[in-house]
mmCIF file of C-alpha atoms in Angstrom:
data_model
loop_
_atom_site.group_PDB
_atom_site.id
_atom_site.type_symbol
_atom_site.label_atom_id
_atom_site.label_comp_id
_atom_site.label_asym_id
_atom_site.label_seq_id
_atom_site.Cartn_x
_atom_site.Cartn_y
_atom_site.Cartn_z
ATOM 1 C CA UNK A 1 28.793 -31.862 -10.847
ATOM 2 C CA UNK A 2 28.728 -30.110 -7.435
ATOM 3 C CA UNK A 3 25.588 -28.229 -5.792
ATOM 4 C CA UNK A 4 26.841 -25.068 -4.707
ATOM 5 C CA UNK A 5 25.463 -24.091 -1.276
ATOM 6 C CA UNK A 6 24.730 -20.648 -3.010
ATOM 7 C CA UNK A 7 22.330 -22.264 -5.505
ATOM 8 C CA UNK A 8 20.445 -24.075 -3.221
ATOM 9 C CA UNK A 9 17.429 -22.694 -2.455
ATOM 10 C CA UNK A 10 14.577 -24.188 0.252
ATOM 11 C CA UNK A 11 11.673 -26.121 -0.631
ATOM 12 C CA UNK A 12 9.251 -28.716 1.304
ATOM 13 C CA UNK A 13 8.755 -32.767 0.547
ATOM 14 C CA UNK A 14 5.906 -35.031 1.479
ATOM 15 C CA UNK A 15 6.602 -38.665 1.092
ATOM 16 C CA UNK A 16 3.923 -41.465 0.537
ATOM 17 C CA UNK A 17 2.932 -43.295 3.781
ATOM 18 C CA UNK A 18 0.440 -45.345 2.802
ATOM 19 C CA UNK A 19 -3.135 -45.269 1.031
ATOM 20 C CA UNK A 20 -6.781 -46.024 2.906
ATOM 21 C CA UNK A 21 -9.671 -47.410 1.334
ATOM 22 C CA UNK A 22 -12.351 -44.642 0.736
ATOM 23 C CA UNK A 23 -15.921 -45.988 2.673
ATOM 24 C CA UNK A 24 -19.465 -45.104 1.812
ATOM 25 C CA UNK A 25 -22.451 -44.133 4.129
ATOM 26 C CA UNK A 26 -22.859 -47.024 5.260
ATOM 27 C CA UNK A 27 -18.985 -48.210 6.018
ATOM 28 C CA UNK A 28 -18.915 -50.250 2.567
ATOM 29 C CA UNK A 29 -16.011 -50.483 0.454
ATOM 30 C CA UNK A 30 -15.528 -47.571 -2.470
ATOM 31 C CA UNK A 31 -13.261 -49.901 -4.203
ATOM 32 C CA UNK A 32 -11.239 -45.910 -4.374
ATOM 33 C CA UNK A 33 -8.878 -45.037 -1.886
ATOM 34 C CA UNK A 34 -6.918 -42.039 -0.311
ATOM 35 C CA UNK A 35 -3.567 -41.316 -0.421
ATOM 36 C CA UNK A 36 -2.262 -40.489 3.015
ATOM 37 C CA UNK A 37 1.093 -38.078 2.996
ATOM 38 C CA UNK A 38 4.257 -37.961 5.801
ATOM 39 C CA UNK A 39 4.582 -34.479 7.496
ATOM 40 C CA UNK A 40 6.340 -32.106 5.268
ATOM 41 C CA UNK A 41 9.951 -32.006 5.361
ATOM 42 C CA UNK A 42 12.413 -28.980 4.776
ATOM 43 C CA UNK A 43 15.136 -29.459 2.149
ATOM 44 C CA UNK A 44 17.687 -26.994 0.316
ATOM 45 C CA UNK A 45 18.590 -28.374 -2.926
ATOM 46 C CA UNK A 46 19.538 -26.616 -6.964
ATOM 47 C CA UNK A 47 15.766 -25.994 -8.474
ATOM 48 C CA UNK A 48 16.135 -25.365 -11.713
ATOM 49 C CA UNK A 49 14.125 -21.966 -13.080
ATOM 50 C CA UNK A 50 12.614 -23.511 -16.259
ATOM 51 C CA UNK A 51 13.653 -26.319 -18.361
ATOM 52 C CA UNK A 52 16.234 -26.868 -21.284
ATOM 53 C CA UNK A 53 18.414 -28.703 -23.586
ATOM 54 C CA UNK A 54 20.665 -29.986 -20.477
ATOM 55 C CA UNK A 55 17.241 -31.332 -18.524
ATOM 56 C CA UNK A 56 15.903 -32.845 -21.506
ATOM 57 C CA UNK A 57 18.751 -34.714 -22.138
ATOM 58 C CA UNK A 58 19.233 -36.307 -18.868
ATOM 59 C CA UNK A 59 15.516 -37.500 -18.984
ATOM 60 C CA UNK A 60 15.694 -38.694 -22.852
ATOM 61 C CA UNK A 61 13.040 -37.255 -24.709
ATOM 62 C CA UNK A 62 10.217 -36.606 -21.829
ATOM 63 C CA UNK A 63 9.401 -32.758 -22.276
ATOM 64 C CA UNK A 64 6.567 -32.932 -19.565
ATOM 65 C CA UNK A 65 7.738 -31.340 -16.431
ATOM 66 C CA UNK A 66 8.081 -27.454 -15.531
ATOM 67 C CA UNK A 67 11.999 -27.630 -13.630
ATOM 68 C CA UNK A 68 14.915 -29.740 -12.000
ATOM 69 C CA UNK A 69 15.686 -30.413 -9.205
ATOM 70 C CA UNK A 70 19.568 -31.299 -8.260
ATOM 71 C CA UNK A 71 20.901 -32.836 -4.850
ATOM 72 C CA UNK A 72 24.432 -34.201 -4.161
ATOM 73 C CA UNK A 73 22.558 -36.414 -1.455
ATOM 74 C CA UNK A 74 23.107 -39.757 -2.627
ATOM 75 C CA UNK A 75 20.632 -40.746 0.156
ATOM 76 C CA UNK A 76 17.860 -38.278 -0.609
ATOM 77 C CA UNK A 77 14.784 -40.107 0.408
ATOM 78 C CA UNK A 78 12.803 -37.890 -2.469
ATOM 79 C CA UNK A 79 10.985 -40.553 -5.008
ATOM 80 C CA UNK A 80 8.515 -40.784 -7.935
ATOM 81 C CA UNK A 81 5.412 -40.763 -5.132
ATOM 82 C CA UNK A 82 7.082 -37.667 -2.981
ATOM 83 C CA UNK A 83 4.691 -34.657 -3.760
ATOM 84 C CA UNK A 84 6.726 -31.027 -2.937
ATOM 85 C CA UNK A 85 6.297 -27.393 -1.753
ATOM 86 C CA UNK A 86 8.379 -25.323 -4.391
ATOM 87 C CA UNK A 87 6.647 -22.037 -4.954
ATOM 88 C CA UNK A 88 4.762 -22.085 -1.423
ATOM 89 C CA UNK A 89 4.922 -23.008 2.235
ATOM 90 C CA UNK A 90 3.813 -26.082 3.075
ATOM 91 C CA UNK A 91 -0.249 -26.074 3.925
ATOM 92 C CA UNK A 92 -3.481 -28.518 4.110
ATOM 93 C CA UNK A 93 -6.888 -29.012 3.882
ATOM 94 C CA UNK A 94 -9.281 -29.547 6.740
ATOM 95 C CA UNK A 95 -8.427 -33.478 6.641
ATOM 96 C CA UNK A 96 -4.888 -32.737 6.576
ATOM 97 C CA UNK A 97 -4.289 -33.838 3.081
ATOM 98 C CA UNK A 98 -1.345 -31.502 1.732
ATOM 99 C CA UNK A 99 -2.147 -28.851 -0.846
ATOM 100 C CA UNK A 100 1.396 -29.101 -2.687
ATOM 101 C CA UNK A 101 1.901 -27.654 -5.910
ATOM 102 C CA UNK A 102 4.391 -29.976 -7.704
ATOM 103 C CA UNK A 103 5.092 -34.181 -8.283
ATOM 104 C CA UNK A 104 8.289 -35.642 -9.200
ATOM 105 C CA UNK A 105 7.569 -36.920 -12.907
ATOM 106 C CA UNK A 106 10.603 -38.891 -12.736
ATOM 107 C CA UNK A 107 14.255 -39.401 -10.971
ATOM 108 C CA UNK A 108 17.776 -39.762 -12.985
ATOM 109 C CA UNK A 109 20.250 -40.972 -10.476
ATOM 110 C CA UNK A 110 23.590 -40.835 -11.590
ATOM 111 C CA UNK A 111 27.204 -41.395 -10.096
ATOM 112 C CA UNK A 112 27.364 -38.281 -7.861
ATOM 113 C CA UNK A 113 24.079 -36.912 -8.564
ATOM 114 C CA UNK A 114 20.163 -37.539 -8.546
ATOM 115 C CA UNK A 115 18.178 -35.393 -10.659
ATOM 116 C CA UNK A 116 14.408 -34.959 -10.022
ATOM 117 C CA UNK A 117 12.122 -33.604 -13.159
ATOM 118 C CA UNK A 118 8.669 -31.845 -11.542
ATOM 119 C CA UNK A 119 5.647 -30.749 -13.125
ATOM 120 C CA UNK A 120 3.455 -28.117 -11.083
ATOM 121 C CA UNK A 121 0.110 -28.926 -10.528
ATOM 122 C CA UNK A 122 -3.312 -27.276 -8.729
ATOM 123 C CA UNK A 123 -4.123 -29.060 -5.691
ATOM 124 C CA UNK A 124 -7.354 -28.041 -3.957
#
């Protein structure tokens, strides 16, 4: 399977850097903590417009995720923590915390291929 250049269309990825501990008033320990982002990154890759009989095959019988995305990139640095910018340009929140609108729900690597399933989500 080849990813025509044609089909590829641009999107944005944010990979996980690493998470701080959330303090209180008083500079205590939460015990929750904040998951900080990388700056987003351009890609063009295949995104998929809805999901189907091909998709759910590939991921066996999960049926929870909105559309696929397909790279030839054997190297693709994209993973199961990566939150993306499909639908919209990248933008954040006064912290800087990205306000994506998809995660990767799960990654199907195969000989030539990796194959990402998303599900879109509301981020404020």
């Amino acid at each position: 399977m080849k990813c025509m250049e044609r089909n590829k269309v641009p999107f944005w990825y944010c990979l996980f850097d690493h998470k701080e501990p959330l303090l209180d008033e008083d500079g205590n320990d939460t015990g929750d903590s904040k998951v900080i982002y990388q700056e987003a990154v351009e890609i063009r890759n295949n995104v998929s417009p809805a999901t189907g009989a091909v998709q759910t095959e590939m991921f066996g019988n999960m049926t929870g995720y909105d559309k696929v995305i397909v790279t030839e990139d054997m190297a693709c640095p994209i993973d199961e923590h990566t939150v993306l910018f499909v639908d919209k340009e990248p933008e954040y929140d006064e912290e800087g915390q990205p306000l994506y609108d998809y995660t990767i729900k799960r990654v199907a690597k195969s000989l030539n291929v990796i194959a990402f399933a998303i599900c879109k989500v509301s981020v404020s």
